[in-house]
Amino acid sequence: MTREISVTVNGTVYRKQVPVRLLLVDFIRDVLDLTGTHQGCTYEGVCGACTVQLNGEAVKSCMMLAVQADGQQVTTIEGLARNGVLHPLQKAFKEHHGLQCGFCTSGMIMNAEEFLRTNPRPTEDEIRHALIGNICRCTGYQGIVAAVSAAAEEMSAAGTPAKSGS
Amino acid sequence: MTTVEKGWIGARYTRREDLRLLTGKGQYLADLRVVRDPLVVKFVRSSVAHALIKSIDVSAAAKLPGVVAVLTGADIRDKIRPLPTPSTVPLLPGHYPTHWPLAVERVRFHGEPVAAVVATDKYTAEDAVELVQVEYEDLPPITDPEKALLADSPLVHPDIGTNVMFSMVLTGGLTEAEQAANKARVDSIFATADVVVKERFYGHRCGVMPLETRGAVASFDPEAGLRVWMSTQRPHIDRLVFSELFDIPQNQVQVSAPRDQGGAFGVKAPVYREPIMIVYLTKLLGRPVQWIETREEHLMAVSQERDQIHELELAADKQGRILGLRDRVIADNGDSCEGVFWGFIMPFYGAALVPNAYHIPDCDISITAVATNKSALSPARAFGSLPGRFALDRAIDMLARKVGKDAADVRRMNLITQLPCNIATGVHYDSGNFVGVWDKLVQHIDVPRFRQEQRAARAEGRYIGLGFGVAVHASGVASEALVPMEGQPGYGSATLKMDSSGTVTVFEGDAPQGQGHETTMAQIAAEILGLDPEDVTVRVGDTNNTPFASGTFGARGGSYTASAVAMAAKAIRDKIVKVVAHDHKLEPDPAHFRFEAKSIWHKDRAEALTSMAGVCNRIIMKPLDLPAGADASLEHTAFFEAKEPMMAFSAHAAIVEADPASGEFRILRYISSEDVGRVINPLIVEGQVRGGVVQGLSNAMFEEFIYDENGQQLTSSMENYMLANAADVPNIEILHADTPCEHTPLGTRGMGEGVPGPVPGALCNAICDALEPFGIEIRDLPVRPDRVWALLQAARARAAG
Ligand code: FES
Ligand code: FES
């Protein structure tokens, strides 16, 4: 069984006929070929590698069907840098060695981006708790936490709270 | 770009890999669009631990629209050569069970592949998996390695006739007579020692599951040969094995590890069943085939290591000086079907490293690896040595209590001071300064002050504790050790090619998975050739354009591969010097020339003689009037081989606060002091240490593969196989106490592999130290509040009793 859906992803409207059981993560990766969103567990919603934003809110795209995104706005890691300018989180992850293999990174950043909109000046402890839904196997989290903290500072200093994902 | 004062080697240079990974442009295996419409493979896996396969009914699955083929073990047993093959067998005396990619006649663990479904898409393939009906006749499950040693135990491999897959006694003796003499000496040391500690420890089954699972994509064309893309640490070994199994000449097999891999930590090193099946299927069906492992499959089939019992004894004098060690190690080897490693290579290596960084003159260590109905042990960071580290570092704290000394003092007294040395098991330690690394750690902590704080806290009813753990771990393994252990070479290799614009490409046959080789190898080549790392592109993991290499594992990169890159860069530099000297009528003495700022300088001239771009263009594109013996090639392949294995050293400390009422504990500080030789990039070294420590903490506190008494694996999801998250772990403080390695051209050492090893010991020692007034001793991993609580209850009952 298939259904036509219309989803806005990173600002572009996609109208596609999809099987009703297609997962959102597979729609993003296989139908739209946006492979920056990763899959680290199997329909468990535990690892967070598949995290994207739905109407600006971080969601695990392996836990949703593509048809549930019909008419909604999705932002993936590919949509975060604007006009070739990296988001402060992306810059801070590089500066603070917040990634090794990079497999968790897209999900981490999409989650952290929403978090910093809700809490622009977080403590270290708040950052650590905000990230419990994203597993990183390489870094020991320290570089990630430092990066989120540095990005928060940079964004607050610049007076540019992150835009809502759309 | 980082500004650099002293040169690229040692610079805190941010990584070349990061930009693409941060913008979603990484190319991991599942992201590759290298073949058209691949067929998708899913495996049907055994639902029982031990059984005969009575029948497999694939008819309903085969009829499902979109299903192309469904194969079982019976279909392939005469079509695919089984393992072992010559290149998958170590030169050690062990049993190497014959096995095919799919179970033939019987299943030996819950999760073993019994059938493969091939379909046009993964949803259909998954539907079809559900339709395959397997009828089993249960056999008694063998789940306890000690019971599996009893004479009346059923056998995992009846054709082998024993459950002992490997056993060895390590005393340092080479002949039977020497072994007997060494054992007798150890016996007499124990008979007369002032103090003996005798304890049984258990390091549970857990591993280092990477976030990206395994997978393979393959295509075959009789003209073009076999093409395989796979998530692997060792593409050249994979090529060898596919060639051997399918009778395709090696030069017709191309294996490529994707540029980006989502971690491996050892798991992607062995030769496993599934990729072999993928290659067979693409040959059989004449179409490209893809398999991306699910997380559930991963947790059923691989990533399981540790799982060793240690009956460890220490003999010491009244001061706490260790005189001898006995250890009876039993490893739960699982079904033992795993090319190259066979489960037992890890515990064997771990047993050889049991003495760790301590000077223990006489040892009698035995290792017995026992087959059970579980998944075969597969390599994991801290390769085989985590349970032994835990056991010995715990035993040393117990010894310290017996002799009435601070555990820190007993440790220091026993650290190896003479390097190089051969430890009692025969393993060679090349160089370093263990005591220097240690002193840096204890000075940083200020142990006497900590003891004061501890007393003050106790007076207020708070229980804080300090614990240590140490590890000598491999910086790669030289051929001399790797050939006997795995039948494979250990050298590092690299090809450097300069082009006519003066930029460099490095080709490396290893396959990194997050270690940052595109950055570190570029730093090395840039420093030697006077370029920027931006001028160096590093290509990895493709058997078609890289020299043979053993792969990325065991911290080989920083010692072996880095050395090969340095050697190749130096060779090219020498060649350029010859031409420049000739062109400028100067004496061709390399010491007179400097390569800096993308130009070549002479000691007597203020101006640069030529730019790198200029001279490269001149040599490659205008090869006229070259000095005698020179040609137009600016390409060089170097192989670096160490005569003896090299080692890195770390000393760790944990400070915890524990609650004697609930058994809960909290890590207040975790400090690591490391000697990794000359550091290529501190950012990357620190990342390796932090990640390794957190893996060790996660192993010690959360992760655990659980099999019930029927051999059912209960932890095949990340809900149940719990990993540490960001809120579970502390920041890791890192101290550098680096001694350049004498055996590599740059003084570097590989590091990173062994980091998790000392962590559980340090953590548990800290918990026991915190709760010292209650007299608990942790002997089993994992350590969790409920277990600490149970120990406290038992201790109270004893005290009351
Ligand atoms: S893939 Fe969605 S949470 Fe793991
Ligand atoms: S960087 Fe590898 S999982 Fe996070």
XYZ file of N, CA and C in Angstrom, chain B residues 651-793:
429
model
N 48.810 4.817 33.155
C 48.445 4.612 34.554
C 47.199 5.448 34.823
N 46.183 4.812 35.382
C 44.899 5.480 35.589
C 44.561 5.567 37.075
N 43.816 6.590 37.428
C 43.304 6.699 38.792
C 41.850 7.135 38.745
N 41.056 6.520 39.606
C 39.657 6.924 39.763
C 39.445 7.370 41.190
N 38.650 8.404 41.351
C 38.250 8.841 42.690
C 36.731 8.800 42.721
N 36.196 8.063 43.678
C 34.742 7.890 43.724
C 34.210 8.254 45.104
N 32.920 8.468 45.139
C 32.225 8.542 46.418
C 31.180 7.440 46.411
N 31.134 6.667 47.477
C 30.199 5.543 47.534
C 29.306 5.680 48.758
N 28.126 5.092 48.631
C 27.148 5.161 49.715
C 27.026 3.778 50.365
N 27.478 3.648 51.602
C 27.468 2.314 52.221
C 26.061 1.794 52.482
N 25.065 2.658 52.457
C 23.706 2.170 52.692
C 23.117 1.552 51.430
N 23.355 2.179 50.280
C 22.692 1.725 49.047
C 23.624 1.008 48.082
N 24.924 1.174 48.275
C 25.858 0.609 47.309
C 26.062 1.491 46.096
N 25.385 2.628 46.051
C 25.575 3.523 44.896
C 26.929 4.202 44.953
N 27.450 4.501 43.795
C 28.745 5.186 43.760
C 28.740 6.186 42.627
N 29.609 7.185 42.758
C 29.691 8.256 41.772
C 31.165 8.521 41.511
N 31.521 8.659 40.246
C 32.922 8.938 39.924
C 33.133 10.441 40.045
N 34.018 10.839 40.948
C 34.270 12.268 41.145
C 35.337 12.766 40.179
N 36.390 11.941 40.009
C 37.460 12.326 39.082
C 37.999 11.067 38.418
N 38.457 11.225 37.190
C 39.172 10.122 36.539
C 40.384 10.722 35.847
N 41.558 10.192 36.176
C 42.788 10.797 35.665
C 43.610 9.722 34.958
N 44.128 10.089 33.795
C 44.966 9.147 33.063
C 46.317 9.794 32.788
N 47.379 9.058 33.057
C 48.729 9.510 32.734
C 49.261 8.555 31.674
N 49.773 9.117 30.573
C 50.053 8.271 29.409
C 51.440 8.522 28.858
N 52.094 7.442 28.455
C 53.296 7.576 27.628
C 52.975 6.985 26.266
N 52.819 7.859 25.294
C 52.502 7.382 23.950
C 53.631 7.728 22.987
N 54.846 7.953 23.538
C 55.940 8.337 22.660
C 55.751 9.768 22.198
N 56.441 10.119 21.120
C 56.276 11.471 20.587
C 54.874 11.612 20.005
N 54.181 12.653 20.419
C 52.787 12.826 20.024
C 52.717 13.478 18.643
N 51.935 12.910 17.740
C 51.761 13.513 16.419
C 50.723 14.642 16.505
N 49.632 14.365 17.231
C 48.580 15.371 17.371
C 47.891 15.173 18.714
N 48.134 16.074 19.679
C 47.591 15.871 21.025
C 46.066 15.810 21.051
N 45.428 16.534 20.147
C 43.963 16.515 20.092
C 43.470 15.077 19.897
N 44.126 14.394 18.968
C 43.689 13.044 18.616
C 44.053 12.054 19.720
N 45.242 12.222 20.300
C 45.635 11.341 21.405
C 44.652 11.486 22.562
N 44.316 12.724 22.902
C 43.396 12.936 24.025
C 42.019 12.357 23.716
N 41.601 12.470 22.473
C 40.318 11.880 22.079
C 40.336 10.368 22.233
N 41.453 9.757 21.856
C 41.577 8.302 21.998
C 41.525 7.896 23.471
N 42.214 8.654 24.311
C 42.239 8.303 25.735
C 40.841 8.462 26.329
N 40.194 9.593 26.060
C 38.875 9.842 26.657
C 37.879 8.777 26.201
N 37.892 8.513 24.897
C 36.957 7.520 24.373
C 37.238 6.143 24.949
N 38.518 5.806 25.078
C 38.881 4.481 25.602
C 38.511 4.335 27.065
N 38.721 5.389 27.836
C 38.371 5.322 29.261
C 36.861 5.149 29.405
N 36.098 5.902 28.628
C 34.640 5.800 28.749
C 34.153 4.428 28.289
N 34.797 3.847 27.284
C 34.441 2.470 26.922
C 34.707 1.528 28.097
N 35.833 1.750 28.779
C 36.158 0.911 29.936
C 35.143 1.092 31.052
N 34.736 2.328 31.296
C 33.729 2.579 32.339
C 32.397 1.952 31.942
N 32.056 2.103 30.666
C 30.796 1.554 30.180
C 30.803 0.026 30.301
N 31.917 -0.582 29.942
C 32.084 -2.034 30.124
C 31.912 -2.402 31.597
N 32.583 -1.657 32.454
C 32.630 -2.026 33.870
C 31.281 -1.861 34.553
N 30.501 -0.857 34.138
C 29.301 -0.519 34.908
C 27.986 -0.892 34.236
N 27.976 -0.908 32.903
C 26.675 -1.042 32.227
C 26.564 -2.263 31.321
N 27.525 -2.408 30.429
C 27.369 -3.386 29.359
C 27.508 -4.811 29.889
N 26.675 -5.688 29.372
C 26.793 -7.100 29.748
C 25.944 -7.942 28.806
N 26.580 -8.885 28.152
C 25.818 -9.845 27.354
C 25.343 -10.940 28.294
N 24.047 -11.170 28.279
C 23.488 -12.166 29.198
C 22.870 -13.308 28.397
N 23.302 -14.515 28.732
C 22.691 -15.724 28.176
C 21.991 -16.436 29.327
N 20.786 -16.914 29.102
C 20.150 -17.673 30.178
C 20.639 -19.119 30.133
N 20.104 -19.949 31.031
C 20.643 -21.306 31.149
C 20.379 -22.142 29.897
N 19.442 -21.703 29.069
C 19.210 -22.408 27.805
C 20.049 -21.862 26.666
N 20.896 -20.896 27.001
C 21.715 -20.310 25.951
C 20.988 -19.249 25.144
N 19.822 -18.822 25.625
C 19.115 -17.735 24.945
C 19.805 -16.426 25.294
N 20.135 -15.653 24.270
C 20.795 -14.366 24.508
C 19.718 -13.331 24.769
N 19.822 -12.652 25.897
C 18.749 -11.757 26.331
C 19.068 -10.291 26.072
N 20.183 -10.014 25.416
C 20.662 -8.631 25.354
C 20.927 -8.192 23.912
N 20.050 -8.578 23.005
C 20.324 -8.268 21.603
C 19.700 -6.950 21.164
N 19.342 -6.098 22.106
C 18.954 -4.748 21.710
C 19.685 -3.752 22.598
N 19.792 -2.514 22.107
C 20.498 -1.514 22.899
C 19.695 -1.092 24.122
N 18.433 -1.485 24.175
C 17.655 -1.273 25.397
C 18.238 -2.123 26.518
N 18.677 -3.314 26.157
C 19.152 -4.259 27.170
C 20.663 -4.284 27.279
N 21.322 -4.108 26.150
C 22.782 -4.006 26.191
C 23.090 -2.523 26.352
N 23.200 -2.100 27.598
C 23.237 -0.671 27.910
C 24.630 -0.080 27.740
N 24.680 1.072 27.098
C 25.957 1.771 26.937
C 25.930 3.058 27.747
N 27.100 3.480 28.180
C 27.184 4.741 28.920
C 26.745 5.889 28.034
N 25.940 6.785 28.580
C 25.603 8.003 27.852
C 26.336 9.194 28.478
N 26.092 10.369 27.925
C 26.884 11.547 28.328
C 26.737 11.866 29.809
N 25.569 11.581 30.372
C 25.348 11.941 31.773
C 25.911 10.893 32.729
N 26.342 9.768 32.195
C 26.832 8.674 33.042
C 28.308 8.794 33.380
N 29.025 9.642 32.678
C 30.487 9.592 32.783
C 31.069 10.973 33.100
N 32.250 10.972 33.727
C 32.870 12.249 34.083
C 33.770 12.755 32.960
N 34.295 13.947 33.116
C 35.396 14.392 32.267
C 36.639 13.600 32.661
N 37.499 13.379 31.699
C 38.715 12.605 31.946
C 39.891 13.578 31.932
N 40.661 13.600 33.020
C 41.851 14.457 33.057
C 43.014 13.668 32.459
N 43.793 14.329 31.623
C 44.876 13.616 30.937
C 46.218 14.255 31.239
N 47.161 13.432 31.631
C 48.534 13.892 31.851
C 49.408 13.236 30.791
N 50.270 14.019 30.185
C 51.197 13.462 29.199
C 52.553 13.268 29.859
N 53.049 12.066 29.777
C 54.384 11.791 30.303
C 55.123 11.022 29.217
N 55.363 11.694 28.114
C 55.792 10.985 26.915
C 57.313 10.850 26.798
N 57.734 9.652 26.471
C 59.135 9.375 26.175
C 59.193 8.967 24.709
N 59.940 9.688 23.878
C 59.999 9.274 22.469
C 60.439 7.816 22.338
N 59.826 7.110 21.431
C 60.157 5.704 21.221
C 61.455 5.622 20.420
N 62.361 4.761 20.875
C 63.661 4.685 20.191
C 63.605 3.880 18.899
N 62.529 3.214 18.672
C 62.521 2.228 17.586
C 61.740 2.667 16.360
N 61.237 3.896 16.374
C 60.529 4.396 15.189
C 61.256 5.644 14.695
N 61.186 5.930 13.394
C 61.948 7.063 12.855
C 61.553 8.404 13.468
N 60.316 8.557 13.904
C 59.893 9.842 14.459
C 59.773 9.821 15.974
N 59.978 8.659 16.576
C 59.803 8.567 18.029
C 58.362 8.373 18.453
N 57.479 8.132 17.475
C 56.058 7.961 17.794
C 55.790 6.533 18.256
N 54.681 6.380 18.929
C 54.164 5.059 19.284
C 52.682 5.060 18.976
N 52.177 3.935 18.507
C 50.729 3.823 18.394
C 50.130 3.767 19.780
N 48.932 4.259 19.913
C 48.275 4.208 21.208
C 46.770 4.102 20.965
N 46.040 3.938 22.021
C 44.586 3.978 21.898
C 43.949 2.623 22.095
N 44.601 1.585 21.593
C 43.979 0.264 21.607
C 43.723 -0.220 23.032
N 44.729 -0.095 23.882
C 44.626 -0.726 25.206
C 43.971 0.123 26.274
N 43.529 1.319 25.918
C 43.090 2.266 26.951
C 42.003 1.729 27.895
N 40.998 0.980 27.405
C 39.970 0.546 28.367
C 40.492 -0.435 29.423
N 41.624 -1.089 29.155
C 42.092 -2.182 30.013
C 42.178 -1.880 31.495
N 42.860 -0.798 31.891
C 43.025 -0.564 33.328
C 41.803 0.048 34.017
N 40.769 0.369 33.257
C 39.665 1.151 33.823
C 38.865 0.385 34.886
N 38.416 -0.858 34.603
C 37.605 -1.526 35.629
C 38.370 -1.733 36.940
N 39.665 -2.006 36.852
C 40.456 -2.176 38.068
C 40.525 -0.884 38.856
N 40.815 0.207 38.164
C 40.910 1.499 38.851
C 39.586 1.841 39.525
N 38.493 1.638 38.796
C 37.171 1.975 39.338
C 36.841 1.116 40.563
N 37.031 -0.200 40.429
C 36.656 -1.093 41.537
C 37.587 -0.900 42.724
N 38.851 -0.642 42.477
C 39.753 -0.351 43.589
C 39.303 0.898 44.330
N 38.829 1.881 43.592
C 38.367 3.117 44.240
C 37.123 2.853 45.081
N 36.214 2.039 44.567
C 34.988 1.745 45.320
C 35.340 0.977 46.603
N 36.238 -0.010 46.462
C 36.619 -0.795 47.640
C 37.376 0.077 48.641
N 38.165 1.002 48.121
C 38.897 1.911 49.012
C 37.925 2.822 49.752
N 36.925 3.316 49.033
C 35.932 4.187 49.672
C 35.221 3.440 50.791
N 34.904 2.175 50.531
C 34.117 1.402 51.495
C 34.995 0.522 52.375
N 36.243 0.869 52.461
C 37.223 0.065 53.198
C 36.787 -0.219 54.644
N 36.179 0.740 55.343
C 35.747 0.433 56.711
C 34.761 -0.725 56.783
N 34.122 -1.044 55.664
C 33.126 -2.117 55.675
C 33.705 -3.434 55.171
N 34.942 -3.367 54.647
C 35.641 -4.594 54.271
C 35.058 -5.333 53.086
N 34.745 -4.628 52.005
C 34.268 -5.368 50.827
C 35.386 -5.495 49.788
N 35.342 -6.573 49.043
C 36.274 -6.768 47.930
C 35.462 -7.164 46.697
N 35.593 -6.375 45.633
C 34.891 -6.693 44.382
C 35.751 -7.674 43.600
N 35.149 -8.783 43.200
C 35.882 -9.807 42.444
C 35.271 -10.059 41.069
N 34.058 -9.589 40.902
C 33.347 -9.885 39.656
C 32.890 -8.601 38.973
N 32.981 -8.596 37.675
C 32.418 -7.512 36.873
C 31.107 -8.013 36.270
N 30.191 -7.130 35.905
C 30.248 -5.680 36.074
C 30.056 -5.264 37.526
N 30.379 -4.010 37.801
C 30.158 -3.476 39.138
C 28.958 -2.538 39.066
N 27.944 -2.882 39.839
C 26.730 -2.063 39.838
C 26.291 -1.867 41.283
N 25.513 -0.830 41.562
C 25.117 -0.547 42.943
C 24.504 -1.763 43.642
N 23.665 -2.517 42.942
C 23.035 -3.656 43.630
C 24.066 -4.698 44.042
N 25.088 -4.851 43.223
C 26.131 -5.827 43.586
C 26.978 -5.321 44.744
N 27.276 -4.028 44.732
C 28.043 -3.460 45.844
C 27.224 -3.586 47.121
N 25.940 -3.338 46.993
C 25.053 -3.460 48.152
C 25.077 -4.901 48.700
N 25.034 -5.879 47.779
C 25.060 -7.278 48.212
C 26.373 -7.597 48.927
N 27.470 -7.048 48.420
C 28.761 -7.274 49.087
C 28.772 -6.644 50.474
N 28.182 -5.461 50.567
C 28.116 -4.783 51.869
C 27.281 -5.603 52.852
N 26.154 -6.143 52.363
C 25.304 -6.962 53.226
C 26.061 -8.179 53.725
